Coordinates of C-alpha atoms in Angstrom, one line a residue:
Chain A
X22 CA 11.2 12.1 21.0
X23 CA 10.3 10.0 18.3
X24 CA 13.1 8.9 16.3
X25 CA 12.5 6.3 13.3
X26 CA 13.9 3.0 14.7
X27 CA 16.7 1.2 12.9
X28 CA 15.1 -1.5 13.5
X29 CA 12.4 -1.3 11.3
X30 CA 14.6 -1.9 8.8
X31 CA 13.0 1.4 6.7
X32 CA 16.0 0.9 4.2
X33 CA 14.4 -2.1 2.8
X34 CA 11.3 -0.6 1.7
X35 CA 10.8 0.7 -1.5
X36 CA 8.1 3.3 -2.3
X37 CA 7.3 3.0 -6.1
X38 CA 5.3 5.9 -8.1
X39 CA 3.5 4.3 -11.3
X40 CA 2.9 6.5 -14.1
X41 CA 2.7 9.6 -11.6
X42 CA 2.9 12.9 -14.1
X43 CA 3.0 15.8 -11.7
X44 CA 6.1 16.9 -10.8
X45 CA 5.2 18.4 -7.8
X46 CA 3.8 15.1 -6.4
X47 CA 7.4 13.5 -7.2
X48 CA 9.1 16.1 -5.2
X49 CA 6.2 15.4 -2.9
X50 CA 6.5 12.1 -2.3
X51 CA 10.2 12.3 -2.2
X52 CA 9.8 14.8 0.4
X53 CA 7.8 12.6 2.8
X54 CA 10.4 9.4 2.8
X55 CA 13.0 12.2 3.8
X56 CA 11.2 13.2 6.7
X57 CA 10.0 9.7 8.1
X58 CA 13.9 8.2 7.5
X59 CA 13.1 6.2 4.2
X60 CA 15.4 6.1 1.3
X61 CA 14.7 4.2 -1.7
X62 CA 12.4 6.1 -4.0
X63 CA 11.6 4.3 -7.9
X64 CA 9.4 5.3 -10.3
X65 CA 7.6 3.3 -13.1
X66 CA 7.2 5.4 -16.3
X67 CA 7.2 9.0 -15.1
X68 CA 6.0 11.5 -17.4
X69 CA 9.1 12.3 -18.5
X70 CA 9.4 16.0 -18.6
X71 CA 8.0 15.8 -15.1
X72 CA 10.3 13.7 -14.0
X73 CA 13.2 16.1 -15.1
X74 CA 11.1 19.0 -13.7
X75 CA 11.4 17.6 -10.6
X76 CA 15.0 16.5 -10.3
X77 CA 15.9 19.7 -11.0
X78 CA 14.0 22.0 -9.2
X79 CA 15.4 23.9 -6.6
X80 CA 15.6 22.0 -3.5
X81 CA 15.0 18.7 -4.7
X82 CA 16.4 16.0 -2.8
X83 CA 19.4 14.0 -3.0
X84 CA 16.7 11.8 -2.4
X85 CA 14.8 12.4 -5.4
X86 CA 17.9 12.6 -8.0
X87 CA 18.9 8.7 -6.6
X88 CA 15.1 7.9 -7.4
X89 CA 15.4 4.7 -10.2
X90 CA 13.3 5.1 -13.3
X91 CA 11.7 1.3 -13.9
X92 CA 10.4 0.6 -17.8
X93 CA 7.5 -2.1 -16.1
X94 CA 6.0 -3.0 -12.3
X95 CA 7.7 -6.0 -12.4
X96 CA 11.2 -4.8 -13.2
X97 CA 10.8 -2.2 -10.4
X98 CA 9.6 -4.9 -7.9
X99 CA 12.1 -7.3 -9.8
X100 CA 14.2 -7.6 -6.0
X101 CA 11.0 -7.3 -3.2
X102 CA 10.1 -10.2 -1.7
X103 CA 6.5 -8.5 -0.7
X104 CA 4.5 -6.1 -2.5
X105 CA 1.9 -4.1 -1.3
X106 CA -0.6 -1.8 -3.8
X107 CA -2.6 1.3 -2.4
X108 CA -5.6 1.6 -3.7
X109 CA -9.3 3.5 -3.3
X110 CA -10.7 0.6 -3.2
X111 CA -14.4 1.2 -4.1
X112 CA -15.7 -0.2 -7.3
X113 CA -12.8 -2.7 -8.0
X114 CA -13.7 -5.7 -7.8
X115 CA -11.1 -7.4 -5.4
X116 CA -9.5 -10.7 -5.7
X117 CA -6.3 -10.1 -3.2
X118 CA -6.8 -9.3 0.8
X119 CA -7.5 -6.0 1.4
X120 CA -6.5 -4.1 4.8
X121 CA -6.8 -1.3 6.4
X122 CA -3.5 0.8 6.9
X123 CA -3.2 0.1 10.4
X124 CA -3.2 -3.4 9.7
X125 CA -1.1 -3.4 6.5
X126 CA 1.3 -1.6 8.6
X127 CA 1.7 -4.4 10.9
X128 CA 2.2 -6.7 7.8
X129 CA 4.5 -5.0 6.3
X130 CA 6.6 -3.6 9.7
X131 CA 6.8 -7.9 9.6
X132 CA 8.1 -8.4 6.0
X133 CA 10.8 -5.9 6.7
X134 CA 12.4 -8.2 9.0
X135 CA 13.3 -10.7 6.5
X136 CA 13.3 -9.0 3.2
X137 CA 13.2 -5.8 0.6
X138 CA 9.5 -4.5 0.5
X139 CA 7.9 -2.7 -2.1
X140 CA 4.9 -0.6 -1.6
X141 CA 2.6 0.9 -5.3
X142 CA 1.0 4.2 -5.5
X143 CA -0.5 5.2 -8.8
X144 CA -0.9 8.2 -11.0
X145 CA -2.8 10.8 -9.7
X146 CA -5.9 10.4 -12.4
X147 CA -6.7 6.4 -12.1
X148 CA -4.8 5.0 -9.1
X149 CA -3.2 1.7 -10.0
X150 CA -4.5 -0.8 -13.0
X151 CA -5.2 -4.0 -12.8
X152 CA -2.4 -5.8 -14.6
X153 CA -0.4 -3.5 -12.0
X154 CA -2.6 -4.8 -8.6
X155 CA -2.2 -8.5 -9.7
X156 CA 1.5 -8.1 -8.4
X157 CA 0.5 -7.4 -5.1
X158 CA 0.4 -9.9 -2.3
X159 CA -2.2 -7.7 -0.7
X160 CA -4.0 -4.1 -0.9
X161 CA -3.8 -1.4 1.5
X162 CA -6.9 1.2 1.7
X163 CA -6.4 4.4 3.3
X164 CA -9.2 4.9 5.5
X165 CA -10.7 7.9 3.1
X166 CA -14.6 8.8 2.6
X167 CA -16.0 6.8 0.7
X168 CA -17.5 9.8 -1.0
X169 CA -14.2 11.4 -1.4
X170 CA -11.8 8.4 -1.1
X171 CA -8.9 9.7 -3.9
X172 CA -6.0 10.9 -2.2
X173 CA -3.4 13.2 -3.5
X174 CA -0.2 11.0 -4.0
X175 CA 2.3 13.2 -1.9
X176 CA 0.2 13.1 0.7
X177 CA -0.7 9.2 0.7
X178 CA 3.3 8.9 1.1
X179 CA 3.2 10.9 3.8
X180 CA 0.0 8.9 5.7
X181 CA 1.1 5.7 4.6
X182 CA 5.0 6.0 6.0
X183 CA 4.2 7.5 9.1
X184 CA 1.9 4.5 9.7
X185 CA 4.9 2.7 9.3
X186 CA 7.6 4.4 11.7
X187 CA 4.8 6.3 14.3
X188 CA 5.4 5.5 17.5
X189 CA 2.7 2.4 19.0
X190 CA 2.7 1.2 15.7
X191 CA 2.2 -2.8 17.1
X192 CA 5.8 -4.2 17.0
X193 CA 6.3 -6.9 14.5
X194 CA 4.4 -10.0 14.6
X195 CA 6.8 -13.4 14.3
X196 CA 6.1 -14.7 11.5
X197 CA 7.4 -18.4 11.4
X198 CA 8.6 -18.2 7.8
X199 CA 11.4 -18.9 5.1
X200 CA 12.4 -17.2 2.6
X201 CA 9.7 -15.6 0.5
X202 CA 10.2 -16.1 -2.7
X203 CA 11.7 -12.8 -5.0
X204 CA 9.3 -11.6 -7.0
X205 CA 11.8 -13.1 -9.9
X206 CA 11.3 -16.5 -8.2
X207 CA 7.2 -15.7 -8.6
X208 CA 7.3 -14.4 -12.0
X209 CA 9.0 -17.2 -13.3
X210 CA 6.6 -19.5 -12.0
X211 CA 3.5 -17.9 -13.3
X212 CA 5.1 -18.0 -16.5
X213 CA 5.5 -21.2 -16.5
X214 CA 2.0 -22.0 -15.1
X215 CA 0.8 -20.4 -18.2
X216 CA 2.9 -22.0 -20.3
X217 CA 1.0 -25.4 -18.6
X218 CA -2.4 -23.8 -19.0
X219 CA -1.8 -23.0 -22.4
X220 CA -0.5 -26.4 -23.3
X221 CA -3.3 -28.1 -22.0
X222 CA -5.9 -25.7 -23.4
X223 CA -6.7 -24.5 -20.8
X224 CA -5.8 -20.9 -21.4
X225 CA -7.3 -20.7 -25.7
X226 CA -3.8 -20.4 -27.7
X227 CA -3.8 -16.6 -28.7
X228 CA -6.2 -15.6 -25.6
X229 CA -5.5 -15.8 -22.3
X230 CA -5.4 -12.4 -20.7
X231 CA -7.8 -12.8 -18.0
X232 CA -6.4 -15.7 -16.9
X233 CA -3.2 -14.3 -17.0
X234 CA -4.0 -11.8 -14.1
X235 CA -5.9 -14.8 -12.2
X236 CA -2.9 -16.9 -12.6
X237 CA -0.4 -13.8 -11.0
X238 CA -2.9 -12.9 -8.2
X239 CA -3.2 -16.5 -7.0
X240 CA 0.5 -17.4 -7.4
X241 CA 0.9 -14.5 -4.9
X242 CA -2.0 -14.9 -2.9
X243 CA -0.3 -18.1 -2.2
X244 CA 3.2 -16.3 -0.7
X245 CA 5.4 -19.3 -1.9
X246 CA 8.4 -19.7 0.3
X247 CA 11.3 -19.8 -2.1
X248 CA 12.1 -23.3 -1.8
X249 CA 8.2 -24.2 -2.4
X250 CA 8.2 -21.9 -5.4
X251 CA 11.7 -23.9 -6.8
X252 CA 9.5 -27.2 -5.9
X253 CA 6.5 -26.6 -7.6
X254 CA 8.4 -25.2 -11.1
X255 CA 10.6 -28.3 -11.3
X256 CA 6.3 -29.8 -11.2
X257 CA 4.7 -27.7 -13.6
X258 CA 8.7 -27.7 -16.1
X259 CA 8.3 -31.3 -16.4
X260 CA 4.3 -30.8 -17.1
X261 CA 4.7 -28.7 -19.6
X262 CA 7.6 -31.1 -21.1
X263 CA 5.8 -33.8 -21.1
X264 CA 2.5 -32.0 -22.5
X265 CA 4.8 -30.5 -26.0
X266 CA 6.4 -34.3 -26.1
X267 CA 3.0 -35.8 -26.1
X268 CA 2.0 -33.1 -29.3
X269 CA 5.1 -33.8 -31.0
X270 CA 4.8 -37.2 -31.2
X271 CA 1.1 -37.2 -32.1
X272 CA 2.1 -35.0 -34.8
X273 CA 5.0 -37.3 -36.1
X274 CA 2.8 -40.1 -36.7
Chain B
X217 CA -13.8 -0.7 5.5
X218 CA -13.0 1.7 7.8
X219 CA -14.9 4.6 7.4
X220 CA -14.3 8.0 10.0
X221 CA -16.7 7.7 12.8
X222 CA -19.4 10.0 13.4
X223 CA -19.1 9.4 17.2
X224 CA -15.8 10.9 16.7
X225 CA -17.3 14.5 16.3
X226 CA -15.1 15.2 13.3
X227 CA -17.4 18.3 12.8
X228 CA -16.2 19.7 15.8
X229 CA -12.3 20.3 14.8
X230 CA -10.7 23.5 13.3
X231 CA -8.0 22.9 11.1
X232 CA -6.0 26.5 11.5
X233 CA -3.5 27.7 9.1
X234 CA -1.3 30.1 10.4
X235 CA 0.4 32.4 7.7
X236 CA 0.3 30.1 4.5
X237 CA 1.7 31.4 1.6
X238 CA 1.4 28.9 -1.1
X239 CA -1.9 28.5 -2.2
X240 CA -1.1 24.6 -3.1
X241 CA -1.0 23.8 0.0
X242 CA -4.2 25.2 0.7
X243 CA -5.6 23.2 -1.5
X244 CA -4.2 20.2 -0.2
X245 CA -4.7 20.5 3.3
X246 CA -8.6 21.6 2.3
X247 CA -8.3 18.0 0.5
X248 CA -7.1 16.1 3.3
X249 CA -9.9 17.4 5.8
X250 CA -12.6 16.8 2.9
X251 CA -10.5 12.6 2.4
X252 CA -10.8 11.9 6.1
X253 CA -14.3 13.7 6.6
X254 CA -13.5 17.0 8.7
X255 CA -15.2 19.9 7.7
X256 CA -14.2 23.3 9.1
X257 CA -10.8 25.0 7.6
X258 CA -10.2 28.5 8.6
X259 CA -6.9 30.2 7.9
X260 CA -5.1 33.3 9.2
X261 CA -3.0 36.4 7.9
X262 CA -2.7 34.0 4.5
X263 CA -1.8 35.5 1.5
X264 CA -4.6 37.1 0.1
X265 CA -3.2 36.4 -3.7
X266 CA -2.7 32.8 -2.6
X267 CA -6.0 32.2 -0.5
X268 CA -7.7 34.0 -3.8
X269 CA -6.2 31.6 -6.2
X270 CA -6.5 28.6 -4.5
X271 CA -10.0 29.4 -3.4
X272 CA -10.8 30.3 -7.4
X273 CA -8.8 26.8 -8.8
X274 CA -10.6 24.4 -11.2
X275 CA -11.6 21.4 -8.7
X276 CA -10.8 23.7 -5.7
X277 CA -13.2 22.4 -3.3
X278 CA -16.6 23.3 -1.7
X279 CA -14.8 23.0 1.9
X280 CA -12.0 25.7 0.5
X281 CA -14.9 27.9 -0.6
X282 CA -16.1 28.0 2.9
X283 CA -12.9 28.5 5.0
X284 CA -13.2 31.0 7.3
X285 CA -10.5 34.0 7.2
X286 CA -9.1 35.6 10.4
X287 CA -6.8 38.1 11.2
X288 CA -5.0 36.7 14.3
X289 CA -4.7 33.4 15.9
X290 CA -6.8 34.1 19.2
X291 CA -9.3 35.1 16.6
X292 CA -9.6 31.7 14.9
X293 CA -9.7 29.9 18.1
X294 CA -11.8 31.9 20.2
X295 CA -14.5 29.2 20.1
X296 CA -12.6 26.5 20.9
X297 CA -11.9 24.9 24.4
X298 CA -8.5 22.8 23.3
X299 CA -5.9 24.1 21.2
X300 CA -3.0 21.9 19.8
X301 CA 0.2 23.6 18.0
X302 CA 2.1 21.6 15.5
X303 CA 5.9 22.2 15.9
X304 CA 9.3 20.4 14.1
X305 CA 10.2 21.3 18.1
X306 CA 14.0 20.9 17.9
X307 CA 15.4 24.4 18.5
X308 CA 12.4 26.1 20.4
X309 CA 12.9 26.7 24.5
X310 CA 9.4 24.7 24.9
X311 CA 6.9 25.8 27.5
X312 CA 3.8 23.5 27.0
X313 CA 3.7 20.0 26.9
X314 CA 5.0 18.2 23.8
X315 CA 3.5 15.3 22.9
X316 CA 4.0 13.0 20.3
X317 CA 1.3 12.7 17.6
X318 CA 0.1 9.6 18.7
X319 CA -0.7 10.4 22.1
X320 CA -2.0 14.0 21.0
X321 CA -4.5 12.2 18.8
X322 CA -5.8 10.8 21.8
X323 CA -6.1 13.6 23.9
X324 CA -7.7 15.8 20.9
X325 CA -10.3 13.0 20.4
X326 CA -11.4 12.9 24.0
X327 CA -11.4 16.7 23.7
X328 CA -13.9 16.3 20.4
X329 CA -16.2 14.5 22.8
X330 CA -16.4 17.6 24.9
X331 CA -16.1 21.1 22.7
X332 CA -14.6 22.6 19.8
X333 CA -11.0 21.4 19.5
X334 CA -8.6 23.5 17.4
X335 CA -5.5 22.0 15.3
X336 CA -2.2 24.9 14.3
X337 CA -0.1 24.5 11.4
X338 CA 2.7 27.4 11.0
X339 CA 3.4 28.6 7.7
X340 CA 5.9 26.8 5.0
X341 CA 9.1 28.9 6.4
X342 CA 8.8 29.4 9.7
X343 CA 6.3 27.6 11.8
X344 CA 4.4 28.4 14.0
X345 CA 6.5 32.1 15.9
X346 CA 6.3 31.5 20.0
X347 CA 3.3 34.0 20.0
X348 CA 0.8 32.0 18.2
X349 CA 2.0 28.7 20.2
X350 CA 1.6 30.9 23.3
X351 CA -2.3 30.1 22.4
X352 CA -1.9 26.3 22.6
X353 CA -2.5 23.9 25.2
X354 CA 0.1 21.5 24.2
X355 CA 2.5 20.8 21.2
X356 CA 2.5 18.1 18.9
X357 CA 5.5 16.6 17.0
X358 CA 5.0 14.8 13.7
X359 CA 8.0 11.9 14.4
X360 CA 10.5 13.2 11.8
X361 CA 14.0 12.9 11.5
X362 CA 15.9 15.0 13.5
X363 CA 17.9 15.8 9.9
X364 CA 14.7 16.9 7.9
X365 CA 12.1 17.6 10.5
X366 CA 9.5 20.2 9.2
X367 CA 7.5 18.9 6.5
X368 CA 4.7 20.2 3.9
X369 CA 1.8 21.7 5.3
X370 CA -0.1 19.6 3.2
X371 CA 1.1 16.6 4.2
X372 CA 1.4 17.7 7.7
X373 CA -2.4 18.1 7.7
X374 CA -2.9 14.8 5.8
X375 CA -1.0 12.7 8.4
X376 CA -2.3 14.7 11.7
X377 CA -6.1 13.6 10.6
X378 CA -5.4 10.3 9.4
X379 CA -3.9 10.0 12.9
X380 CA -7.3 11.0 14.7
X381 CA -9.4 9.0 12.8
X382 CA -7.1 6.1 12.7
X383 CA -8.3 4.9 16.1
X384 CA -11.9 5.2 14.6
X385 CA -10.5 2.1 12.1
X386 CA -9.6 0.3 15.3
X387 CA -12.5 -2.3 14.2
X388 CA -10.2 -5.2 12.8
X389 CA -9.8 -4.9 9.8
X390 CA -11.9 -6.2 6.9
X391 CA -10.3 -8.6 5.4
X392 CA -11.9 -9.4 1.9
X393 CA -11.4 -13.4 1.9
X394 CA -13.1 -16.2 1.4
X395 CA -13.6 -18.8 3.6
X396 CA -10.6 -21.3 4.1
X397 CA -10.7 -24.9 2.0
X398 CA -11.7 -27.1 3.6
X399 CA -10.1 -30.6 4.1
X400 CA -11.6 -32.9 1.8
X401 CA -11.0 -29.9 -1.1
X402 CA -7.4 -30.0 0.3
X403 CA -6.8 -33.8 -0.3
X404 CA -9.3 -33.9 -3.3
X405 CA -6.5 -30.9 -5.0
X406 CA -3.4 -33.3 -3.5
X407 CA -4.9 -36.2 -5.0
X408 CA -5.2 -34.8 -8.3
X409 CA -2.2 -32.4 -8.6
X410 CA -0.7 -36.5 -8.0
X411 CA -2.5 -37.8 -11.3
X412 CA -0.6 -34.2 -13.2
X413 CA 2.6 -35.2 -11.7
X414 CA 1.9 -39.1 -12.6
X415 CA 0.9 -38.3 -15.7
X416 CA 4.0 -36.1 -16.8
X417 CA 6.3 -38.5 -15.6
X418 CA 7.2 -36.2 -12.3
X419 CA 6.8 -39.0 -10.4
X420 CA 7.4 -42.7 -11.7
X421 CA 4.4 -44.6 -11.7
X422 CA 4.4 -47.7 -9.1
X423 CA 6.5 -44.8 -6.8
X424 CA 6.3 -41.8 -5.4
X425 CA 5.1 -42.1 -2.0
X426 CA 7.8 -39.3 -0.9
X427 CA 6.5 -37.2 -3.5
X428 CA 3.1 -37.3 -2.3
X429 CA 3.8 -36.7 1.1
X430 CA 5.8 -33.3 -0.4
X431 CA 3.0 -32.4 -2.2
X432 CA 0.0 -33.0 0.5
X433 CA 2.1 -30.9 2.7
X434 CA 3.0 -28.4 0.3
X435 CA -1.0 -27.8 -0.1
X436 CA -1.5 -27.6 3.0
X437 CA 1.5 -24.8 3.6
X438 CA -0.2 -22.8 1.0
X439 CA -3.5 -22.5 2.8
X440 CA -5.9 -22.1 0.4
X441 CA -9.3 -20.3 0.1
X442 CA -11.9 -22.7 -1.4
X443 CA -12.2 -20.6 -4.2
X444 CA -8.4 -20.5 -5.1
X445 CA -9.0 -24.5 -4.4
X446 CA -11.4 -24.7 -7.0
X447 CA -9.9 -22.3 -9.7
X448 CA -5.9 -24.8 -9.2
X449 CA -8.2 -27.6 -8.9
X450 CA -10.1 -26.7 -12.4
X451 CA -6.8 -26.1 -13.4
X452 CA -5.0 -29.1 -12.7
X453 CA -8.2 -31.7 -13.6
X454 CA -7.9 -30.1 -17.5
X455 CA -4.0 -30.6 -17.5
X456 CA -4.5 -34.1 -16.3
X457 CA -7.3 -34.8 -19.3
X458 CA -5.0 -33.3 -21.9
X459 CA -2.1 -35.5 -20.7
X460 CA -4.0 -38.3 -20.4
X461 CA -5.9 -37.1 -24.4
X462 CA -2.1 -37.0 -25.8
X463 CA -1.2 -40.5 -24.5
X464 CA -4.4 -41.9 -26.2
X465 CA -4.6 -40.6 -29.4
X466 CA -1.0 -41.6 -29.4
X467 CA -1.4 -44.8 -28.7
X468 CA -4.1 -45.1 -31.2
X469 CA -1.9 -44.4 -34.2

C-alpha cells in the first residue's frame, strides 16, 4: 500500500489559504493535508466569521484548530525557504517560471530536503494578486481547461498534495545547493535594494510600486543562497550609505 | 501548458456516484470533470432532494444538468467494458485487484483507448457496500493515511482525474523563461556592479581584486536571464551615475 514516506519530509511544507472566505473550503482544505499525511495549515486574512465557522464545526480537525492565522504573505512565509503560488495562469502576464504540477512537484519534493516550504492558494473569487505572486520563486498551474481553468480551493489541496506524496512521483533531484536564503533573509534585501533604487532615483521618491514587485520577483527569481544574500546586502548597505552621505554633504554646503 | 489530451478519449469515461447524499459534493465532483475536461457524470440512488438542489444551484453547471440518473449500479455501467471501484480498502476482505491510483490510471487510460471505461465513488459514509464493488474489475486506492483514509467525494473525484490526465502533461513542462544571458551581458553586469561598489567605497579604489573575483562569480551563481541582466544592469548603471553626480556637484562647491 501506499503510505506517505517520511522521507518526504511532508512536515516541512506549509499549505497557506490567502484571503479564502468559505468555510467549507477551510475545513476542505484542512481535510485533504489530513489524508495525504501533511500537517501545517496557515491562513492569511480569513474571513473571519468563516474562519470561526469552520473551527468549530463539527468534525473539524485538530488539524484545522492548530491552523495559524497570518496578518500579511510575507509574515506567513516569514520561516520558508521556498515558496510556491498556484495559480490559473491564463491572462496574467507572467514574470516568474511557471510549471506544470508534475514538475513543480519534483521541485518542490527537492526543496523539502533542505528546508520549510510554503505553497499559496488564493480565495476562491480572484486566485492570488500580484503583490502576493511576487513572493513566489516560481508558479504551479494545475493542468485545468483552459476554458474552465478555476479550481475549487479544497479540491486544488487535494490535487496538488497528492502530486506530492503519490507513489512514482520522480524521487528528489540533488540539487547541489546551500542554504537558501529565508524568506526574512530575501525580504530584507529587497528592502534594501529599494532603499538603493530610491536613492539613486531610480525608483521616483513617492512612486515606486511597480518596481517594487519587479524588484521582489527578481530577488527571488534569483534563489540567493543565504550566504550570497548576506554578501550582496553588506553591497547594496554601504551603496545606499554612501548614496545619503553624498546628499548630506551636498546639502551642507 | 498542459492541456488534457483529446487522444486520451476523455469523452469516453463515466464518473459514477454511488449513493451521494450531499448535494455539494455533487457539485464539486461535476466541477472537477468539467476542470480536467471529462464530460459524462451519471449518479445512482442519490438523494433526490440533494441531486434536485444541486442540479437547481446558482452556477451549478451545464455538465450537472445533464447527469444521467440510475437506479442501480449495473445500470449506470451497463455500457461500459472496464469498471474501476474506488475504496479507503483497509478493513474490506478484497476480492479484485487493488491497485494504487497511479498504476490504475494507467490501466483506465489504455482502457479509454478501447471502450467506455467507468470510474465508482461510494457515498460520503459508507463507500462503496461489497455489492456494488462486486461490478468492478479492479479497485483503486487513493494513497491516504492509514489514520484518515476516506476522503471527500469531491476531492476524491478531483484527484482520480487529475491523475488520468496527468500523464497527458507528460510533455516537459513549459517553462515560461527567457533565454539565459549570455557571457558578455554577464561580465558587462560584473564590470559595472564593480564601478557601484568602487564608487560607494565597497571596495577601496587601487584594490579589490578579491572582491571582483566574489562578485564575477557571484553573477554567474545567480544565472541570469538576459532580461533580468538588463533590468540589474539598468539598475546598477543609474546608481553608478548618481554616485558619481553626488561626488561632482560636491566637489564643485
Amino acid at each position: 500500500m501506499n503510505q506517505p514516506s517520511d522521507k518526504l519530509n511532508l512536515d516541512r511544507l506549509a499549505v497557506v489559504l490567502v484571503d479564502t472566505r468559505n468555510p467549507l473550503n477551510l475545513g476542505a482544505a484542512a481535510r485533504a493535508l489530513s489524508n495525504f499525511g501533511f500537517e501545517h495549515l496557515r491562513v492569511v486574512r480569513p474571513y473571519e466569521p468563516s474562519f470561526r465557522e469552520a473551527r468549530s464545526a463539527v468534525g473539524a480537525s485538530e488539524l484545522l484548530a492548530r491552523a495559524k492565522e497570518f496578518a500579511s504573505v510575507p509574515d506567513a512565509i516569514a520561516d520558508c525557504t521556498f515558496v510556491v503560488g498556484t495559480t490559473a495562469a491564463h491572462n496574467r502576464e507572467m514574470r516568474q517560471p511557471l510549471h506544470g504540477l508534475d514538475s513543480a512537484g519534483q521541485l518542490i519534493r527537492s526543496h523539502l530536503q533542505k528546508g520549510r516550504v510554503a505553497m499559496l492558494f488564493g480565495s476562491e473569487k480572484r486566485g492570488l494578486s500580484n503583490a502576493d505572486l511576487a513572493h513566489c520563486h516560481c508558479l504551479v498551474r494545475i493542468p485545468t481547461r483552459i476554458e474552465h481553468g478555476s479550481m475549487n480551493v479544497g479540491q486544488a489541496v487535494a490535487v496538488c498534495l497528492y502530486e506530492l506524496i503519490r507513489e512514482g512521483g520522480a524521487r528528489p533531484a540533488q540539487l547541489e545547493f546551500g542554504v537558501s536564503a529565508s524568506q526574512a533573509d530575501v525580504e530584507r534585501l529587497t528592502s534594501v535594494w529599494l532603499d538603493a533604487l530610491r536613492a539613486s532615483g531610480y525608483v521616483p521618491s513617492g512612486g515606486g510600486g511597480t518596481t517594487e514587485e519587479k524588484v521582489r520577483r527578481l530577488v527571488r527569481r534569483l534563489n540567493f543562497q543565504t550566504a550570497d544574500a548576506e554578501v550582496l546586502l553588506g553591497m547594496l548597505r554601504q551603496i545606499v550609505w554612501k548614496l545619503h552621505a553624498n546628499e548630506k554633504t551636498d546639502a551642507g554646503h
